[in-house]
Coordinates of C-alpha atoms and ligand atoms in Angstrom, one line a residue:
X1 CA 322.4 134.0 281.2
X2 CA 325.8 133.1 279.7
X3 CA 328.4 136.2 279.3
X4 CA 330.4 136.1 276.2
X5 CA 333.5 138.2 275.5
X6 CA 333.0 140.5 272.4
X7 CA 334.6 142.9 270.1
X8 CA 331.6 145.9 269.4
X9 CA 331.8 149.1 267.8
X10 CA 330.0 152.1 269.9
X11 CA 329.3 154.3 266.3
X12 CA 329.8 155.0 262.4
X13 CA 333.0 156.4 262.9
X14 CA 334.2 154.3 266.2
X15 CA 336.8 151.7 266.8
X16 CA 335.9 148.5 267.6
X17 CA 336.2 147.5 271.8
X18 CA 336.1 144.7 274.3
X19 CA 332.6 144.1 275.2
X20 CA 330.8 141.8 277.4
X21 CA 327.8 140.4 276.1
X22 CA 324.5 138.5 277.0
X23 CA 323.0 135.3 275.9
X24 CA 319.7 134.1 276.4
X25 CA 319.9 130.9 278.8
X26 CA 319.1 128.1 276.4
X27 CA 315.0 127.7 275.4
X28 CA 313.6 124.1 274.6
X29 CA 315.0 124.1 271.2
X30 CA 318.3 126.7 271.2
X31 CA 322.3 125.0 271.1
X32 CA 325.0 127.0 272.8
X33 CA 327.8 127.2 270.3
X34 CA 331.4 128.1 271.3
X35 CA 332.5 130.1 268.9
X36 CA 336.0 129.0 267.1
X37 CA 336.3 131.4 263.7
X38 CA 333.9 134.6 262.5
X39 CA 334.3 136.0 258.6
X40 CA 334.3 139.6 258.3
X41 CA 331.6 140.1 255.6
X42 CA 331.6 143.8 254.0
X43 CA 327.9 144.1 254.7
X44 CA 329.6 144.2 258.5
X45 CA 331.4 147.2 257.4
X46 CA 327.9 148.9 255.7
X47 CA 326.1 147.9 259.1
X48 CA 329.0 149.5 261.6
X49 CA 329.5 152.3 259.5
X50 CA 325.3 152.9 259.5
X51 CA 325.5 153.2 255.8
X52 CA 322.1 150.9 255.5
X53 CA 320.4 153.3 258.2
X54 CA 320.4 153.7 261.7
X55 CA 321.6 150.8 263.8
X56 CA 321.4 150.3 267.8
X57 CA 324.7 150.5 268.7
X58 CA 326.9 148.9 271.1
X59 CA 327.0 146.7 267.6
X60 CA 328.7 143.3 268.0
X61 CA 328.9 142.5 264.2
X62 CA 329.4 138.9 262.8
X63 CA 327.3 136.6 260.6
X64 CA 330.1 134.1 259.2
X65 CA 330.1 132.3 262.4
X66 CA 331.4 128.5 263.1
X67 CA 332.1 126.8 266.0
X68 CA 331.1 123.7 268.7
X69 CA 328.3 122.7 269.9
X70 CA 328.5 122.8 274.1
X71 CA 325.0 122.4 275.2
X72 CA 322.0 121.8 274.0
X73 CA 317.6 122.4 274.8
X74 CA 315.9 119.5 276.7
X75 CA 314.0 119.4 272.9
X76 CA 316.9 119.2 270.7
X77 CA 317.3 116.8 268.2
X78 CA 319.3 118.0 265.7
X79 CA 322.2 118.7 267.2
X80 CA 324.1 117.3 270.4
X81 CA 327.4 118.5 272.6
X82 CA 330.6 118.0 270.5
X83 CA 329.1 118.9 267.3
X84 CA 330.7 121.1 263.9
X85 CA 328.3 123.7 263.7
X86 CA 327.5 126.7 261.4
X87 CA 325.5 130.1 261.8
X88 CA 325.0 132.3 258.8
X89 CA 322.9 135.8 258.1
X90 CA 320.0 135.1 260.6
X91 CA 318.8 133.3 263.6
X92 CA 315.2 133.0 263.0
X93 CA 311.8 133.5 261.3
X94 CA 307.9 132.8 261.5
X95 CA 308.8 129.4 260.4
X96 CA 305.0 129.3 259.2
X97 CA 304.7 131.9 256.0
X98 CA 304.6 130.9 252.3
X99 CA 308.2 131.3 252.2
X100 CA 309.3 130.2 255.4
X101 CA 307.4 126.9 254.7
X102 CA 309.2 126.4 251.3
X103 CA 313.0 126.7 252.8
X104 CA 313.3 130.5 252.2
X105 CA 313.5 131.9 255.5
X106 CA 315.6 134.7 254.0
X107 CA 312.3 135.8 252.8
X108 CA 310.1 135.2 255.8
X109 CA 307.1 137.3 255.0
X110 CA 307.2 138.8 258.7
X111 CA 311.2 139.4 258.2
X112 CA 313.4 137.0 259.4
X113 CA 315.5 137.7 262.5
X114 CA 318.7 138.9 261.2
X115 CA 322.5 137.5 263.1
X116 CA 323.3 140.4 264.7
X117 CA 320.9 144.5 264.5
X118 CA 317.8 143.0 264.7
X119 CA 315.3 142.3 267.0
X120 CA 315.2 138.4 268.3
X121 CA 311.4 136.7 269.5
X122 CA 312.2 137.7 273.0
X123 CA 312.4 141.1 272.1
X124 CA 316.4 141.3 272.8
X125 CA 318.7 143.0 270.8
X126 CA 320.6 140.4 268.7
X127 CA 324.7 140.1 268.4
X128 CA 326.5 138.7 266.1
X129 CA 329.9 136.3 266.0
X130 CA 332.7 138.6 267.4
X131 CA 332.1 136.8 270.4
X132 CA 332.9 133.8 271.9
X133 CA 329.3 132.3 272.5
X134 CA 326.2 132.5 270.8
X135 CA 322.6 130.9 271.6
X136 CA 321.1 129.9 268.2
X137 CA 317.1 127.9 267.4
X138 CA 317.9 124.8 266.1
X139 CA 316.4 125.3 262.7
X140 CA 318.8 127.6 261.9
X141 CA 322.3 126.1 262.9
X142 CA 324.1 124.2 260.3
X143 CA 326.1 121.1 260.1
X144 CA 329.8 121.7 258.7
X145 CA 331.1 119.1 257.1
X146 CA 334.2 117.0 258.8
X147 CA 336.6 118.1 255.9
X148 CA 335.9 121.6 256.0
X149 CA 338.2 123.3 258.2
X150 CA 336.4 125.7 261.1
X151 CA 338.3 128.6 259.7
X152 CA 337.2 128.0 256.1
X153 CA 334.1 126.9 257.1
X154 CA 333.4 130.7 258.4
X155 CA 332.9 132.4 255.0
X156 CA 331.1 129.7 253.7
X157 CA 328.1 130.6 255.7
X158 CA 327.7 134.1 253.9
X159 CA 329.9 134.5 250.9
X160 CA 329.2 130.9 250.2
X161 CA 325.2 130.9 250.1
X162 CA 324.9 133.7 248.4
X163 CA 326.6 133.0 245.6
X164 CA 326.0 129.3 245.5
X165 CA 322.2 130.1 245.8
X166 CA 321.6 132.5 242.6
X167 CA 324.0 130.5 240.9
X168 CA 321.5 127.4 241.5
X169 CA 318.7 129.2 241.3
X170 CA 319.3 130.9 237.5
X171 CA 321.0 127.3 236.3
X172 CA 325.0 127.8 235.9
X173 CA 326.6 124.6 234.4
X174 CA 327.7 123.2 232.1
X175 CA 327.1 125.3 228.8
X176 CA 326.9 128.8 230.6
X177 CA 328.9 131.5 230.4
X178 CA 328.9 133.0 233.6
X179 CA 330.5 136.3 234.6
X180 CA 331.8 137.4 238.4
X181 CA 332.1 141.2 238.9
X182 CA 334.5 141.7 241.8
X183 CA 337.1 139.4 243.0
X184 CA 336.5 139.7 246.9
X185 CA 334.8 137.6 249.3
X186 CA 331.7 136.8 247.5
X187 CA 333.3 137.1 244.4
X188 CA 336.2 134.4 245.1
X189 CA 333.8 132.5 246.2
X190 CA 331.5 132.3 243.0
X191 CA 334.3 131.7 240.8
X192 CA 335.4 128.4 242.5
X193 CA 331.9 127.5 243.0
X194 CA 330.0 128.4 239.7
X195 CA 333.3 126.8 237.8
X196 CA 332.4 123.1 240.1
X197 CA 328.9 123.4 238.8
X198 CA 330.3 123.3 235.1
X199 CA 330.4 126.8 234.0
X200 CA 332.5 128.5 231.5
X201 CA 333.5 131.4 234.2
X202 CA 334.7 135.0 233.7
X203 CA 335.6 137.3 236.2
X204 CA 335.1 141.1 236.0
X205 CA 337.8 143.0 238.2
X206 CA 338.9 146.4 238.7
X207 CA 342.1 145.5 237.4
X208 CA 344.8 141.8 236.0
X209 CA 346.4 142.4 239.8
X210 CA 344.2 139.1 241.0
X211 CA 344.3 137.2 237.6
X212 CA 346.3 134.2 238.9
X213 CA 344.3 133.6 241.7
X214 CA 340.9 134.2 239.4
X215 CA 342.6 131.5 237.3
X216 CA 343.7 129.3 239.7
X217 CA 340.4 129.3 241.5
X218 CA 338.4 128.1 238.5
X219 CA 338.0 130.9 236.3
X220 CA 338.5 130.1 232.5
X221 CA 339.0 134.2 231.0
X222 CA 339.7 137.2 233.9
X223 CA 339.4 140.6 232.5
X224 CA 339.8 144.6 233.9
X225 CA 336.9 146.2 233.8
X226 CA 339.2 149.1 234.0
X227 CA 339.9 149.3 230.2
X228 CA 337.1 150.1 228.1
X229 CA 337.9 147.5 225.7
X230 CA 336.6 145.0 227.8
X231 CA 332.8 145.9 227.7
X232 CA 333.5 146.2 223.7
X233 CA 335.3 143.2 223.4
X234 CA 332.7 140.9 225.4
X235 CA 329.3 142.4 224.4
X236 CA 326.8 140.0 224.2
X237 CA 328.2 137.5 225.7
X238 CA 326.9 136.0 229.2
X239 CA 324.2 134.5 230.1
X240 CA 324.1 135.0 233.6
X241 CA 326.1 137.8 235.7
X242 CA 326.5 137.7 239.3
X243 CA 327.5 141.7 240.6
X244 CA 329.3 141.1 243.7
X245 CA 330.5 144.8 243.9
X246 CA 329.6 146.8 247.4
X247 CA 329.9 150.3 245.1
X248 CA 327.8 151.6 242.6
X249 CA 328.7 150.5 239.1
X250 CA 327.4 151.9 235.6
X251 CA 324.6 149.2 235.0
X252 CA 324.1 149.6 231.6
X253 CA 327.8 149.3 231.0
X254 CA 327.1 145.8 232.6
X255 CA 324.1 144.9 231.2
X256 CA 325.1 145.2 228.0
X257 CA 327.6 141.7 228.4
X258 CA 324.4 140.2 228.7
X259 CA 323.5 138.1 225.6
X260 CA 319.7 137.4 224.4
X261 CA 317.6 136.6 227.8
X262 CA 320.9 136.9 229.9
X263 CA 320.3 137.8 233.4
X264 CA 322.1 140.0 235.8
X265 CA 321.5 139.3 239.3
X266 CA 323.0 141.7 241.9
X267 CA 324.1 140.6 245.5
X268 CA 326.8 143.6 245.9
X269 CA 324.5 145.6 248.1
X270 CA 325.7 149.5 248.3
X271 CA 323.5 151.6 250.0
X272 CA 323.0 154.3 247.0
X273 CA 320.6 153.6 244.5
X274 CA 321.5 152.0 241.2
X275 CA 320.0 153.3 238.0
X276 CA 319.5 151.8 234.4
X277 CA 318.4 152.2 231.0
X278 CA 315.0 149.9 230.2
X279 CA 316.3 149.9 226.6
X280 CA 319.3 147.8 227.9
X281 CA 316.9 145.0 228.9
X282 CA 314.3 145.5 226.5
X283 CA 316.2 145.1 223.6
X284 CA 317.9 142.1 224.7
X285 CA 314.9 140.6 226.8
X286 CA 317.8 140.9 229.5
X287 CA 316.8 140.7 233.2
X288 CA 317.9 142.4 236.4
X289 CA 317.5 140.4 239.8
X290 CA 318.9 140.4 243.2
X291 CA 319.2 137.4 245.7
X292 CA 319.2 137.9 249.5
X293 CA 321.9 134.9 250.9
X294 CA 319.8 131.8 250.6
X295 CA 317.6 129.3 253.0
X296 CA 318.9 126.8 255.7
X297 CA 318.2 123.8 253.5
X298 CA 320.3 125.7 251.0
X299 CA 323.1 126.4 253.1
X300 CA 323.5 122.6 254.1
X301 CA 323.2 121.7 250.7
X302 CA 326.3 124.3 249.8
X303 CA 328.4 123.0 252.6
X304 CA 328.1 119.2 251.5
X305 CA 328.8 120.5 247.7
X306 CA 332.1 122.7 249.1
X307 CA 332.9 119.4 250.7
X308 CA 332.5 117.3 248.2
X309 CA 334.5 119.8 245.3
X310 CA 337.2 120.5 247.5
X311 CA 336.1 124.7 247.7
X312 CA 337.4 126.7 250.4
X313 CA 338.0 130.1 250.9
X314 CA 341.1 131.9 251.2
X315 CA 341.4 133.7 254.2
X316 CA 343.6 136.1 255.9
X317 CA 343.3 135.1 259.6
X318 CA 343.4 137.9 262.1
X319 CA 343.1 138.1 265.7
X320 CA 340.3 140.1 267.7
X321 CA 342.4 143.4 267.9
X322 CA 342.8 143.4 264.0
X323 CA 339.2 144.1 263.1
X324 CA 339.8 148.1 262.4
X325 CA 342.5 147.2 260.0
X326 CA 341.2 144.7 258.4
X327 CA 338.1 147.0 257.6
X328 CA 340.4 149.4 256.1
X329 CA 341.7 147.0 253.9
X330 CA 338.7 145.6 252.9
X331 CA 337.3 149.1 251.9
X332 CA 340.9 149.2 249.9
X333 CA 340.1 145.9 248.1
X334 CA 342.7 145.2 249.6
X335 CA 341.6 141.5 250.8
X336 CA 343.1 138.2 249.7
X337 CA 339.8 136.9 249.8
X338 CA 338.5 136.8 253.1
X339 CA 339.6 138.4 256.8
X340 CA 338.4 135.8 259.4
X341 CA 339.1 136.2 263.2
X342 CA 340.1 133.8 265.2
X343 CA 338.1 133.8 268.1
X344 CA 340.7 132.3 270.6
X345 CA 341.9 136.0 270.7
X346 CA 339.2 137.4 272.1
Ligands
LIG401 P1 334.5 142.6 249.3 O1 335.3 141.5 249.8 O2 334.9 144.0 249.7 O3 334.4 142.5 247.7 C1 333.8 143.5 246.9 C2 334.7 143.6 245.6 O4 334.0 144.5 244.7 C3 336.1 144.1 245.8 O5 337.0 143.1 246.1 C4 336.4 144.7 244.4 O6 336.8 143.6 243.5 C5 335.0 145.2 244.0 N1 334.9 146.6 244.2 C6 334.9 147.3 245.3 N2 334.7 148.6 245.2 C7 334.5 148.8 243.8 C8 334.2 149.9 243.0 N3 334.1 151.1 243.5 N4 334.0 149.7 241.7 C9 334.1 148.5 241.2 N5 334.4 147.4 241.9 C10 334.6 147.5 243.2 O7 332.9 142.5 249.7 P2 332.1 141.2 250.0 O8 332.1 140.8 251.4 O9 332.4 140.2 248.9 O10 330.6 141.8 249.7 C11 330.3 142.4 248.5 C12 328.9 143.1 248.6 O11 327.9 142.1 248.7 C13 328.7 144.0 249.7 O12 328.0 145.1 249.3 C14 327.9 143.2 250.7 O13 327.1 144.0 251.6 C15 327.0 142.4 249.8 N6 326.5 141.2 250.3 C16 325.2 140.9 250.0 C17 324.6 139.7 250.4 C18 323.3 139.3 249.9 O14 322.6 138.5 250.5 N7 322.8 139.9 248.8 C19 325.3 138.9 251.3 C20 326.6 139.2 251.6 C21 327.2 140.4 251.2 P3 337.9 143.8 242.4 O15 339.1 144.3 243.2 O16 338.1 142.5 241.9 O17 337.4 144.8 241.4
LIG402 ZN1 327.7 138.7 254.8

């Protein structure tokens, strides 16, 4: 067993403490990685705070997780001791179901074995990356590329994939209008990375306070969904929307932006349900999706198209005794565009 240090949270309403943690001595195929830099993510912040459901706490959070490889399985091939690594949203999955087999472990049939409040093949609690180790399957560790920085590399591994993924998957390029509601983490990201794909992008935020950065990340119109003359002005108008908002918005307000066959694909995942008038898809033959993060293949893929477009997050770095305070600004929108923690601190 290797101890890591850790920052975990005991409850809903309890501060985050040092913590000593547990990982699995390595199996055939698993890579120790040292931990350099972990994202916060705000589905962190709906997991701690047990908005999602009940949750086995002491809760080490983390799924934005890069770092070095220091050992390695007497079966790994992959990987070897020195390497730039990557961990996203999960650490495992049947490997053998119709998904699994087609690169989209995200939707293992059997569930796939989330980074941190899930249950791992050894029937262990698993932990995410505020920690200074983790003990990760080969299959599911990625490679970061060279130019990629470890502490922009971090974010990459969730806010990346999932936008990047149902940006892929529903075509953006060159000749769609794409819009981006919320200018966070995700959000940031799918600007910078549905505008490299070709994209005419518009981004859909609270308010004009972030429209220079929207602008100088990629995006080609920014507008405030605060004034109602935005959803009047732009009706009919995109063709594919990604919703990257952790509250409940007014769907059909949303929906209605869409133009003929547009599609509206939500990742922001509050825990209350969202409602919506059929009449604002049927009319339109509109559609309403979600996308869960995206598979390993994926991932890679994204990494090697940040690297090769120049896209990285902007990040706020903080050290381990920040976390609280960062989760209060977060929950403020108040986040230039990612907190990341550098795990040095610990
Ligand atoms: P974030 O950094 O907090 O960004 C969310 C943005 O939504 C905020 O910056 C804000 O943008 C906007 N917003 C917040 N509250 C709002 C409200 N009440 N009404 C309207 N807009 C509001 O969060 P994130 O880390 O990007 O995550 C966003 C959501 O995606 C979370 O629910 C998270 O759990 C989920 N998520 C899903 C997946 C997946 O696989 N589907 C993966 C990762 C995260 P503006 O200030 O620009 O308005
Ligand atoms: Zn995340």
């Amino acid at each position: 067993m290797i101890t890591a240090k850790a920052r975990a949270v005991d409850g809903p309403d309890k501060p985050f403490r040092v913590a000593e943690i547990k990982r699995r001595d390595l199996d055939l195929h698993d890579v120790l990685i040292e931990i350099k830099y972990a994202g916060i993510c705000h589905s962190d912040i709906h997991t701690a705070h047990g908005e999602w459901g009940p949750v086995n706490y002491p809760l080490v959070p983390g799924h934005e997780i890069a770092g070095i490889v220091t050992d390695v399985g007497t079966e790994v091939s992959k990987y070897k001791v020195g390497d730039r690594v990557g961990v996203g949203c999960m650490v495992d999955s049947c490997g053998d179901c119709e998904n699994c087999r087609k690169g989209e472990e995200q939707y293992c049939l059997k569930g796939n074995v989330p980074t941190y409040a899930g249950v791992d093949k050894y029937g262990e609690p698993t932990q995410g990356g505020y920690s200074t180790h983790i003990v990760v399957t080969e299959d599911f560790v990625v490679r970061i590329p060279d130019s990629i920085g470890f502490d922009a590399a971090a974010p990459l591994l969730c806010a990346g994939i999932t936008t990047y993924s149902p940006l892929n998957h529903w075509g953006a390029g060159p000749g769609k209008k794409v819009a981006v509601v919320g200018m966070g983490g995700l959000g940031h990201m799918a600007v910078q990375i549905a505008h490299a794909m070709g994209a005419e992008v518009t981004v859909l935020s609270q308010t004009l306070k972030k429209k220079d950065d929207g602008l100088a990340l990629g995006a080609d119109h920014y507008y405030a969904t605060s004034d109602p003359e935005t959803f009047e002005k732009l009706a009919g108008t995109f063709d594919l929307m990604i919703n990257t908002v952790s509250a409940k918005i007014n769907l059909d307000a949303y929906l209605g932006l869409l133009n003929l066959d547009g599609t509206l694909v939500n990742v922001g995942a509050p825990a209350e349900p969202l409602s919506l008038n059929v009449f604002n898809l049927i009319g339109h033959r509109r559609s309403f999706a979600g996308s869960m993060i995206g598979g390993i293949r994926e991932t890679q893929e994204m990494l090697d198209f940040c690297a090769e477009h120049n896209i990285a997050p902007k990040i706020e770095v903080i050290s381990a005794d920040q976390i609280d305070e960062a989760y209060e600004r977060v929950l403020a929108s108040d986040v230039k565009y990612r907190f990341v923690i550098d795990i040095s601190t610990m």
